[in-house]
PDB file of C-alpha atoms in Angstrom:
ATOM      1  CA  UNK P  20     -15.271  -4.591  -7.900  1.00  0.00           C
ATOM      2  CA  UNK P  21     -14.625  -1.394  -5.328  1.00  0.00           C
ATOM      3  CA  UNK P  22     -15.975  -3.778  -2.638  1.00  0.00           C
ATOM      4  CA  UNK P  23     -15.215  -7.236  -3.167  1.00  0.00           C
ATOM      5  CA  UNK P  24     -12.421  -8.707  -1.334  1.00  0.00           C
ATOM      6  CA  UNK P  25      -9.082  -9.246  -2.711  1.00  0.00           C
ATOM      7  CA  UNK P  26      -7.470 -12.572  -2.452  1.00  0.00           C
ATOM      8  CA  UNK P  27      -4.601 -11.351  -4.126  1.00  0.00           C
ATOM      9  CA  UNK P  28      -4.014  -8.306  -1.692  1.00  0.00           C
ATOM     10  CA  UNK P  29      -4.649 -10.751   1.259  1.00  0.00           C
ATOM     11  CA  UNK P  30      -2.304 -13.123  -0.172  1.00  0.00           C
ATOM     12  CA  UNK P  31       0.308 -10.093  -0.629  1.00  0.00           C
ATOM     13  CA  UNK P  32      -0.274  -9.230   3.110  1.00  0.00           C
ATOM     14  CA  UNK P  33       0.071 -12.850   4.616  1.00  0.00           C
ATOM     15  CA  UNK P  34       3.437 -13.470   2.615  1.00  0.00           C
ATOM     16  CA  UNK P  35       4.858 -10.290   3.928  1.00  0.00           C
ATOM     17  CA  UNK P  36       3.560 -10.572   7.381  1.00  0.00           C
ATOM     18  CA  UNK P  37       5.258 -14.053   7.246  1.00  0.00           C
ATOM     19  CA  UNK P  38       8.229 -12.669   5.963  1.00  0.00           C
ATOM     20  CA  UNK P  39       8.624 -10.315   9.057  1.00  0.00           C
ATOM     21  CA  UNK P  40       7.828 -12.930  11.346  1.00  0.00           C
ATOM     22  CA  UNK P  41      10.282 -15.410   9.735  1.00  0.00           C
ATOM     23  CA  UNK P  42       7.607 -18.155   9.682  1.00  0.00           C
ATOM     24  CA  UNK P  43       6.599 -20.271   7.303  1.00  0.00           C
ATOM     25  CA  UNK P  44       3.173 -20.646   5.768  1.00  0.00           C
ATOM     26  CA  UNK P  45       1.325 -22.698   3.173  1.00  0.00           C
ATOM     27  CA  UNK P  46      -1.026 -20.581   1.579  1.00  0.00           C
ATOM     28  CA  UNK P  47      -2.215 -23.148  -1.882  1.00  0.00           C
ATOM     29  CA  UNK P  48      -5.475 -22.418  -1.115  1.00  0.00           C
ATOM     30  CA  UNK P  49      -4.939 -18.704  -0.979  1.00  0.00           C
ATOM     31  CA  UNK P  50      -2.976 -18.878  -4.254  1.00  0.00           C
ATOM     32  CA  UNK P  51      -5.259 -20.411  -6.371  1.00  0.00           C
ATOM     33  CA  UNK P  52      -8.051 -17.937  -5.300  1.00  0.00           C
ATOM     34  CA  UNK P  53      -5.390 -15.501  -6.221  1.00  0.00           C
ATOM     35  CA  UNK P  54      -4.879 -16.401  -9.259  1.00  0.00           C
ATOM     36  CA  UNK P  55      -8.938 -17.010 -10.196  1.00  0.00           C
ATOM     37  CA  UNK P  56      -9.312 -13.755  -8.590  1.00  0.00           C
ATOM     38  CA  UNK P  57      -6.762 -12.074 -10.827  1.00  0.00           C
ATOM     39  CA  UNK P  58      -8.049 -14.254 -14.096  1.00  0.00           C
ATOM     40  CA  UNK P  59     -11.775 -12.760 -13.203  1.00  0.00           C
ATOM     41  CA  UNK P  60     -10.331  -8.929 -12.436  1.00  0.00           C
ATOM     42  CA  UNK P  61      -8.813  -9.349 -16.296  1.00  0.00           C
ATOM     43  CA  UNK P  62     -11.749 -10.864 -17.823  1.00  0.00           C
ATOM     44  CA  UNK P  63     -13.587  -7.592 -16.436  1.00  0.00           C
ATOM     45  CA  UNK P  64     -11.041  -4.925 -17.624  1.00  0.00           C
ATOM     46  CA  UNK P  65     -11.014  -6.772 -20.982  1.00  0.00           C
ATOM     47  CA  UNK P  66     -14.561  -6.779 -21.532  1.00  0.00           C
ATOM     48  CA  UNK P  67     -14.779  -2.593 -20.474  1.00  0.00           C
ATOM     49  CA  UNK P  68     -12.937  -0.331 -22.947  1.00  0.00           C
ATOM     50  CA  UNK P  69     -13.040   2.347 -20.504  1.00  0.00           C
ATOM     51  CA  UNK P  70     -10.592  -0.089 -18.124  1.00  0.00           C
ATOM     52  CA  UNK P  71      -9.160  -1.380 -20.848  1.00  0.00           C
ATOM     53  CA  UNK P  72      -7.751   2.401 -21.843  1.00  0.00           C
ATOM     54  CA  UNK P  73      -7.004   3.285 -18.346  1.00  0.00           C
ATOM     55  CA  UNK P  74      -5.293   0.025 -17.757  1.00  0.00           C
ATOM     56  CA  UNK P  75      -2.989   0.924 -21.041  1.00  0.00           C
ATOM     57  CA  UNK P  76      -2.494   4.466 -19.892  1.00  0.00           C
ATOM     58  CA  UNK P  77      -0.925   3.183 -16.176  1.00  0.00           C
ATOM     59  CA  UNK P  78       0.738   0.389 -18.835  1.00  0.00           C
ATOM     60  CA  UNK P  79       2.151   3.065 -20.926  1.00  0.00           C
ATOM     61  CA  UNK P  80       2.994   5.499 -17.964  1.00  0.00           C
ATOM     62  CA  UNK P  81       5.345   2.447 -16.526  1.00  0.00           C
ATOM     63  CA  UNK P  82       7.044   1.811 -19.391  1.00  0.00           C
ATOM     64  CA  UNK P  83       7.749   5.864 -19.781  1.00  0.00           C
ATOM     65  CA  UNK P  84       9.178   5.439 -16.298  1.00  0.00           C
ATOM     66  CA  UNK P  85       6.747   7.252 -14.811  1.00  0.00           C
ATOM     67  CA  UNK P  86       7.299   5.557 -10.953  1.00  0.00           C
ATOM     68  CA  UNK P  87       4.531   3.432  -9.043  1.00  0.00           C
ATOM     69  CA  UNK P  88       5.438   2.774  -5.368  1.00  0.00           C
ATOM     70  CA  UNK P  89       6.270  -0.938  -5.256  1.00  0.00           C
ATOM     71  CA  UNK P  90       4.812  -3.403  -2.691  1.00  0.00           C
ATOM     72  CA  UNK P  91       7.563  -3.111  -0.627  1.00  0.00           C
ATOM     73  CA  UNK P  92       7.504   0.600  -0.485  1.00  0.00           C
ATOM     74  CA  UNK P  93       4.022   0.134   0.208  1.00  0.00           C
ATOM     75  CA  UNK P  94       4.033  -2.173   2.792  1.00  0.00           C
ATOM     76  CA  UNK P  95       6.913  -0.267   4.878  1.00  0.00           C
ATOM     77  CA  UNK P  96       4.464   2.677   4.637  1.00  0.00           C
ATOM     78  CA  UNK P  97       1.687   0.731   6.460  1.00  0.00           C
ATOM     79  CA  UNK P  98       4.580  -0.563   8.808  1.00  0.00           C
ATOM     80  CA  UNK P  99       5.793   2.989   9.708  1.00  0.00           C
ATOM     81  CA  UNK P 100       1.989   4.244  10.376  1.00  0.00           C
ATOM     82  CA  UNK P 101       0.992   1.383  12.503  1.00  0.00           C
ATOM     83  CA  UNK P 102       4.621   2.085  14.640  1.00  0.00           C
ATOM     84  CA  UNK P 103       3.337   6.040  14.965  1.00  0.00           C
ATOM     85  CA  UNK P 104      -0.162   4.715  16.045  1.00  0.00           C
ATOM     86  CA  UNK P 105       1.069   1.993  18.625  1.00  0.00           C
ATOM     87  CA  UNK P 106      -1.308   2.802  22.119  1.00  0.00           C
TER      88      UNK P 106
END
């Protein structure tokens, strides 16, 4: 899994890349390999109990309140290290 590609992530990125461009995009294709990406990924975790406890933990952790950046905080973070590493 460390190495396959993530439709989901890409998906993520091309959304918010749009979003700072203020142009539209039609991304079905992208979705639905998002989504059978994200099906598979579960299917996985479900059928490894060593995931499948880690997976609870993070589960558990969020619900304690324990804070996860978001996407957003996440993607302003790329935004600010690509600004500091314009040539």
């Amino acid at each position: 899994m460390g190495q396959t590609p993530s439709p989901k992530a890409t998906l993520a990125l091309v959304e918010r890349t749009a979003a700072l461009l203020g142009a539209g995009i039609e991304a079905v294709d992208l979705q639905i390999a998002s989504s059978a990406y994200e099906r598979q990924v579960t299917e996985l975790v479900d059928a490894d109990d060593e995931a499948s406890a880690y997976v609870a933990q993070l589960e558990q952790d969020d619900d304690e309140g324990d804070e996860m950046p978001s996407g957003d905080s996440l993607a302003a973070e790329v935004e600010r290290f690509l600004r500091g590493h314009d040539d």
